[in-house]
Amino acid sequence: HFAAWLGLTPKDHSTAGKTRLGKITRAGDEDLRRLLVIGATAAIPQASRGRGYHSRWLLGLDKRKPPPRAAAALATKGAGIAWEL
């Protein structure tokens, strides 16, 4: 829910097993969203070059998805970690 509030993922309006995703509203904190996306965008090329920490998930994501989608997924994952902290 935190990533949806930030505007990184669509809001979920699902009921009774029927999945209905809303739109990405970008209603949350613009600066925090920008920092998460910029950090993810910078981390992806570093991981693909073998520098720094890189997980198998991130390397596989980089191969499967275009760079903007991979950055959004990594930013969403970072938002979840930030929320837990």
GROMACS .gro file of N, CA and C in nm:
model
  255
    1HIS      N    1   0.082  -0.119   0.000
    1HIS     CA    2   0.000   0.000   0.000
    1HIS      C    3   0.086   0.126   0.000
    2PHE      N    4   0.204   0.117   0.064
    2PHE     CA    5   0.293   0.232   0.070
    2PHE      C    6   0.343   0.270  -0.069
    3ALA      N    7   0.380   0.170  -0.150
    3ALA     CA    8   0.427   0.197  -0.286
    3ALA      C    9   0.315   0.257  -0.371
    4ALA      N   10   0.192   0.213  -0.349
    4ALA     CA   11   0.079   0.271  -0.422
    4ALA      C   12   0.054   0.414  -0.377
    5TRP      N   13   0.071   0.442  -0.249
    5TRP     CA   14   0.053   0.577  -0.198
    5TRP      C   15   0.159   0.671  -0.257
    6LEU      N   16   0.280   0.618  -0.273
    6LEU     CA   17   0.387   0.699  -0.331
    6LEU      C   18   0.367   0.724  -0.480
    7GLY      N   19   0.290   0.641  -0.545
    7GLY     CA   20   0.269   0.656  -0.688
    7GLY      C   21   0.362   0.571  -0.770
    8LEU      N   22   0.415   0.464  -0.712
    8LEU     CA   23   0.503   0.373  -0.784
    8LEU      C   24   0.428   0.258  -0.849
    9THR      N   25   0.316   0.218  -0.789
    9THR     CA   26   0.236   0.107  -0.841
    9THR      C   27   0.089   0.149  -0.842
   10PRO      N   28   0.005   0.081  -0.919
   10PRO     CA   29  -0.138   0.115  -0.919
   10PRO      C   30  -0.205   0.072  -0.789
   11LYS      N   31  -0.307   0.145  -0.750
   11LYS     CA   32  -0.382   0.109  -0.630
   11LYS      C   33  -0.468  -0.013  -0.659
   12ASP      N   34  -0.483  -0.097  -0.558
   12ASP     CA   35  -0.556  -0.222  -0.572
   12ASP      C   36  -0.698  -0.203  -0.519
   13HIS      N   37  -0.797  -0.229  -0.605
   13HIS     CA   38  -0.938  -0.219  -0.567
   13HIS      C   39  -1.004  -0.356  -0.588
   14SER      N   40  -0.942  -0.462  -0.539
   14SER     CA   41  -0.989  -0.597  -0.564
   14SER      C   42  -1.086  -0.641  -0.455
   15THR      N   43  -1.191  -0.714  -0.497
   15THR     CA   44  -1.284  -0.775  -0.404
   15THR      C   45  -1.328  -0.910  -0.459
   16ALA      N   46  -1.359  -1.001  -0.371
   16ALA     CA   47  -1.415  -1.131  -0.406
   16ALA      C   48  -1.331  -1.206  -0.510
   17GLY      N   49  -1.200  -1.194  -0.501
   17GLY     CA   50  -1.114  -1.266  -0.592
   17GLY      C   51  -1.101  -1.205  -0.730
   18LYS      N   52  -1.169  -1.094  -0.754
   18LYS     CA   53  -1.162  -1.028  -0.883
   18LYS      C   54  -1.060  -0.914  -0.874
   19THR      N   55  -0.954  -0.923  -0.955
   19THR     CA   56  -0.847  -0.825  -0.950
   19THR      C   57  -0.883  -0.704  -1.034
   20ARG      N   58  -0.887  -0.589  -0.970
   20ARG     CA   59  -0.910  -0.463  -1.040
   20ARG      C   60  -0.806  -0.362  -0.992
   21LEU      N   61  -0.714  -0.330  -1.079
   21LEU     CA   62  -0.612  -0.233  -1.044
   21LEU      C   63  -0.656  -0.095  -1.088
   22GLY      N   64  -0.631   0.002  -1.003
   22GLY     CA   65  -0.664   0.140  -1.037
   22GLY      C   66  -0.550   0.201  -1.117
   23LYS      N   67  -0.546   0.333  -1.117
   23LYS     CA   68  -0.439   0.400  -1.190
   23LYS      C   69  -0.331   0.445  -1.094
   24ILE      N   70  -0.217   0.480  -1.150
   24ILE     CA   71  -0.108   0.533  -1.070
   24ILE      C   72  -0.135   0.681  -1.051
   25THR      N   73  -0.163   0.722  -0.927
   25THR     CA   74  -0.209   0.857  -0.902
   25THR      C   75  -0.095   0.955  -0.875
   26ARG      N   76   0.017   0.907  -0.828
   26ARG     CA   77   0.130   0.993  -0.791
   26ARG      C   78   0.088   1.099  -0.689
   27ALA      N   79   0.008   1.057  -0.594
   27ALA     CA   80  -0.045   1.150  -0.495
   27ALA      C   81   0.045   1.161  -0.373
   28GLY      N   82   0.146   1.078  -0.360
   28GLY     CA   83   0.230   1.078  -0.241
   28GLY      C   84   0.340   1.182  -0.246
   29ASP      N   85   0.442   1.157  -0.167
   29ASP     CA   86   0.554   1.249  -0.156
   29ASP      C   87   0.640   1.244  -0.282
   30GLU      N   88   0.641   1.353  -0.356
   30GLU     CA   89   0.711   1.358  -0.484
   30GLU      C   90   0.863   1.342  -0.468
   31ASP      N   91   0.919   1.403  -0.364
   31ASP     CA   92   1.063   1.395  -0.344
   31ASP      C   93   1.108   1.254  -0.308
   32LEU      N   94   1.033   1.188  -0.222
   32LEU     CA   95   1.068   1.051  -0.184
   32LEU      C   96   1.056   0.957  -0.304
   33ARG      N   97   0.950   0.972  -0.383
   33ARG     CA   98   0.934   0.890  -0.503
   33ARG      C   99   1.050   0.914  -0.600
   34ARG      N  100   1.088   1.037  -0.620
   34ARG     CA  101   1.197   1.071  -0.711
   34ARG      C  102   1.328   1.010  -0.662
   35LEU      N  103   1.356   1.018  -0.532
   35LEU     CA  104   1.479   0.961  -0.479
   35LEU      C  105   1.483   0.809  -0.494
   36LEU      N  106   1.371   0.743  -0.472
   36LEU     CA  107   1.367   0.598  -0.488
   36LEU      C  108   1.391   0.557  -0.633
   37VAL      N  109   1.329   0.629  -0.727
   37VAL     CA  110   1.346   0.595  -0.869
   37VAL      C  111   1.487   0.627  -0.916
   38ILE      N  112   1.543   0.739  -0.875
   38ILE     CA  113   1.679   0.775  -0.916
   38ILE      C  114   1.779   0.674  -0.859
   39GLY      N  115   1.760   0.634  -0.734
   39GLY     CA  116   1.849   0.535  -0.675
   39GLY      C  117   1.841   0.401  -0.746
   40ALA      N  118   1.721   0.360  -0.782
   40ALA     CA  119   1.703   0.234  -0.853
   40ALA      C  120   1.763   0.242  -0.993
   41THR      N  121   1.744   0.356  -1.059
   41THR     CA  122   1.799   0.375  -1.193
   41THR      C  123   1.951   0.370  -1.191
   42ALA      N  124   2.011   0.421  -1.086
   42ALA     CA  125   2.158   0.419  -1.074
   42ALA      C  126   2.209   0.281  -1.035
   43ALA      N  127   2.131   0.205  -0.959
   43ALA     CA  128   2.177   0.075  -0.910
   43ALA      C  129   2.175  -0.032  -1.018
   44ILE      N  130   2.086  -0.023  -1.114
   44ILE     CA  131   2.072  -0.128  -1.215
   44ILE      C  132   2.196  -0.140  -1.303
   45PRO      N  133   2.251  -0.031  -1.360
   45PRO     CA  134   2.373  -0.048  -1.441
   45PRO      C  135   2.493  -0.095  -1.360
   46GLN      N  136   2.500  -0.052  -1.234
   46GLN     CA  137   2.611  -0.097  -1.149
   46GLN      C  138   2.603  -0.247  -1.124
   47ALA      N  139   2.483  -0.296  -1.101
   47ALA     CA  140   2.466  -0.440  -1.077
   47ALA      C  141   2.495  -0.520  -1.203
   48SER      N  142   2.456  -0.469  -1.318
   48SER     CA  143   2.481  -0.543  -1.442
   48SER      C  144   2.629  -0.546  -1.477
   49ARG      N  145   2.706  -0.448  -1.428
   49ARG     CA  146   2.851  -0.447  -1.450
   49ARG      C  147   2.926  -0.529  -1.344
   50GLY      N  148   2.855  -0.575  -1.242
   50GLY     CA  149   2.917  -0.657  -1.139
   50GLY      C  150   2.973  -0.578  -1.023
   51ARG      N  151   2.943  -0.450  -1.015
   51ARG     CA  152   2.993  -0.367  -0.905
   51ARG      C  153   2.887  -0.357  -0.796
   52GLY      N  154   2.932  -0.351  -0.673
   52GLY     CA  155   2.839  -0.334  -0.562
   52GLY      C  156   2.758  -0.460  -0.536
   53TYR      N  157   2.655  -0.444  -0.453
   53TYR     CA  158   2.569  -0.556  -0.421
   53TYR      C  159   2.470  -0.578  -0.534
   54HIS      N  160   2.456  -0.701  -0.576
   54HIS     CA  161   2.357  -0.733  -0.677
   54HIS      C  162   2.298  -0.870  -0.646
   55SER      N  163   2.167  -0.879  -0.656
   55SER     CA  164   2.099  -1.005  -0.629
   55SER      C  165   2.063  -1.073  -0.761
   56ARG      N  166   2.034  -1.200  -0.753
   56ARG     CA  167   1.990  -1.273  -0.872
   56ARG      C  168   1.857  -1.217  -0.923
   57TRP      N  169   1.773  -1.174  -0.830
   57TRP     CA  170   1.645  -1.117  -0.869
   57TRP      C  171   1.665  -0.994  -0.956
   58LEU      N  172   1.755  -0.906  -0.915
   58LEU     CA  173   1.779  -0.783  -0.990
   58LEU      C  174   1.843  -0.811  -1.125
   59LEU      N  175   1.937  -0.902  -1.131
   59LEU     CA  176   2.001  -0.935  -1.258
   59LEU      C  177   1.901  -1.000  -1.354
   60GLY      N  178   1.814  -1.087  -1.303
   60GLY     CA  179   1.711  -1.147  -1.387
   60GLY      C  180   1.609  -1.046  -1.434
   61LEU      N  181   1.574  -0.954  -1.346
   61LEU     CA  182   1.479  -0.849  -1.381
   61LEU      C  183   1.536  -0.760  -1.491
   62ASP      N  184   1.664  -0.731  -1.482
   62ASP     CA  185   1.730  -0.646  -1.581
   62ASP      C  186   1.730  -0.712  -1.719
   63LYS      N  187   1.740  -0.844  -1.722
   63LYS     CA  188   1.739  -0.915  -1.849
   63LYS      C  189   1.599  -0.927  -1.908
   64ARG      N  190   1.496  -0.938  -1.820
   64ARG     CA  191   1.360  -0.961  -1.867
   64ARG      C  192   1.283  -0.835  -1.903
   65LYS      N  193   1.307  -0.727  -1.833
   65LYS     CA  194   1.225  -0.606  -1.846
   65LYS      C  195   1.306  -0.489  -1.902
   66PRO      N  196   1.239  -0.394  -1.965
   66PRO     CA  197   1.308  -0.273  -2.009
   66PRO      C  198   1.355  -0.191  -1.887
   67PRO      N  199   1.457  -0.109  -1.904
   67PRO     CA  200   1.514  -0.036  -1.790
   67PRO      C  201   1.415   0.046  -1.708
   68PRO      N  202   1.320   0.119  -1.767
   68PRO     CA  203   1.227   0.194  -1.681
   68PRO      C  204   1.140   0.104  -1.593
   69ARG      N  205   1.098  -0.008  -1.646
   69ARG     CA  206   1.017  -0.101  -1.564
   69ARG      C  207   1.099  -0.165  -1.455
   70ALA      N  208   1.224  -0.200  -1.486
   70ALA     CA  209   1.311  -0.258  -1.385
   70ALA      C  210   1.338  -0.157  -1.274
   71ALA      N  211   1.356  -0.031  -1.310
   71ALA     CA  212   1.379   0.073  -1.210
   71ALA      C  213   1.256   0.092  -1.122
   72ALA      N  214   1.137   0.087  -1.181
   72ALA     CA  215   1.014   0.101  -1.103
   72ALA      C  216   0.996  -0.017  -1.007
   73ALA      N  217   1.030  -0.137  -1.053
   73ALA     CA  218   1.019  -0.255  -0.965
   73ALA      C  219   1.118  -0.247  -0.850
   74LEU      N  220   1.241  -0.205  -0.879
   74LEU     CA  221   1.341  -0.192  -0.773
   74LEU      C  222   1.304  -0.080  -0.677
   75ALA      N  223   1.248   0.030  -0.727
   75ALA     CA  224   1.204   0.139  -0.641
   75ALA      C  225   1.089   0.093  -0.551
   76THR      N  226   1.000   0.011  -0.605
   76THR     CA  227   0.890  -0.043  -0.525
   76THR      C  228   0.942  -0.133  -0.415
   77LYS      N  229   1.041  -0.213  -0.448
   77LYS     CA  230   1.101  -0.300  -0.347
   77LYS      C  231   1.171  -0.215  -0.239
   78GLY      N  232   1.237  -0.109  -0.281
   78GLY     CA  233   1.302  -0.019  -0.186
   78GLY      C  234   1.202   0.052  -0.097
   79ALA      N  235   1.087   0.087  -0.154
   79ALA     CA  236   0.982   0.151  -0.074
   79ALA      C  237   0.930   0.057   0.033
   80GLY      N  238   0.915  -0.070  -0.001
   80GLY     CA  239   0.871  -0.168   0.098
   80GLY      C  240   0.972  -0.185   0.210
   81ILE      N  241   1.099  -0.186   0.175
   81ILE     CA  242   1.203  -0.196   0.278
   81ILE      C  243   1.204  -0.072   0.366
   82ALA      N  244   1.190   0.045   0.304
   82ALA     CA  245   1.187   0.169   0.383
   82ALA      C  246   1.067   0.172   0.477
   83TRP      N  247   0.953   0.121   0.432
   83TRP     CA  248   0.834   0.117   0.517
   83TRP      C  249   0.856   0.026   0.637
   84GLU      N  250   0.921  -0.087   0.614
   84GLU     CA  251   0.945  -0.181   0.724
   84GLU      C  252   1.044  -0.124   0.826
   85LEU      N  253   1.138  -0.044   0.779
   85LEU     CA  254   1.235   0.016   0.871
   85LEU      C  255   1.167   0.122   0.957
   0.00000   0.00000   0.00000
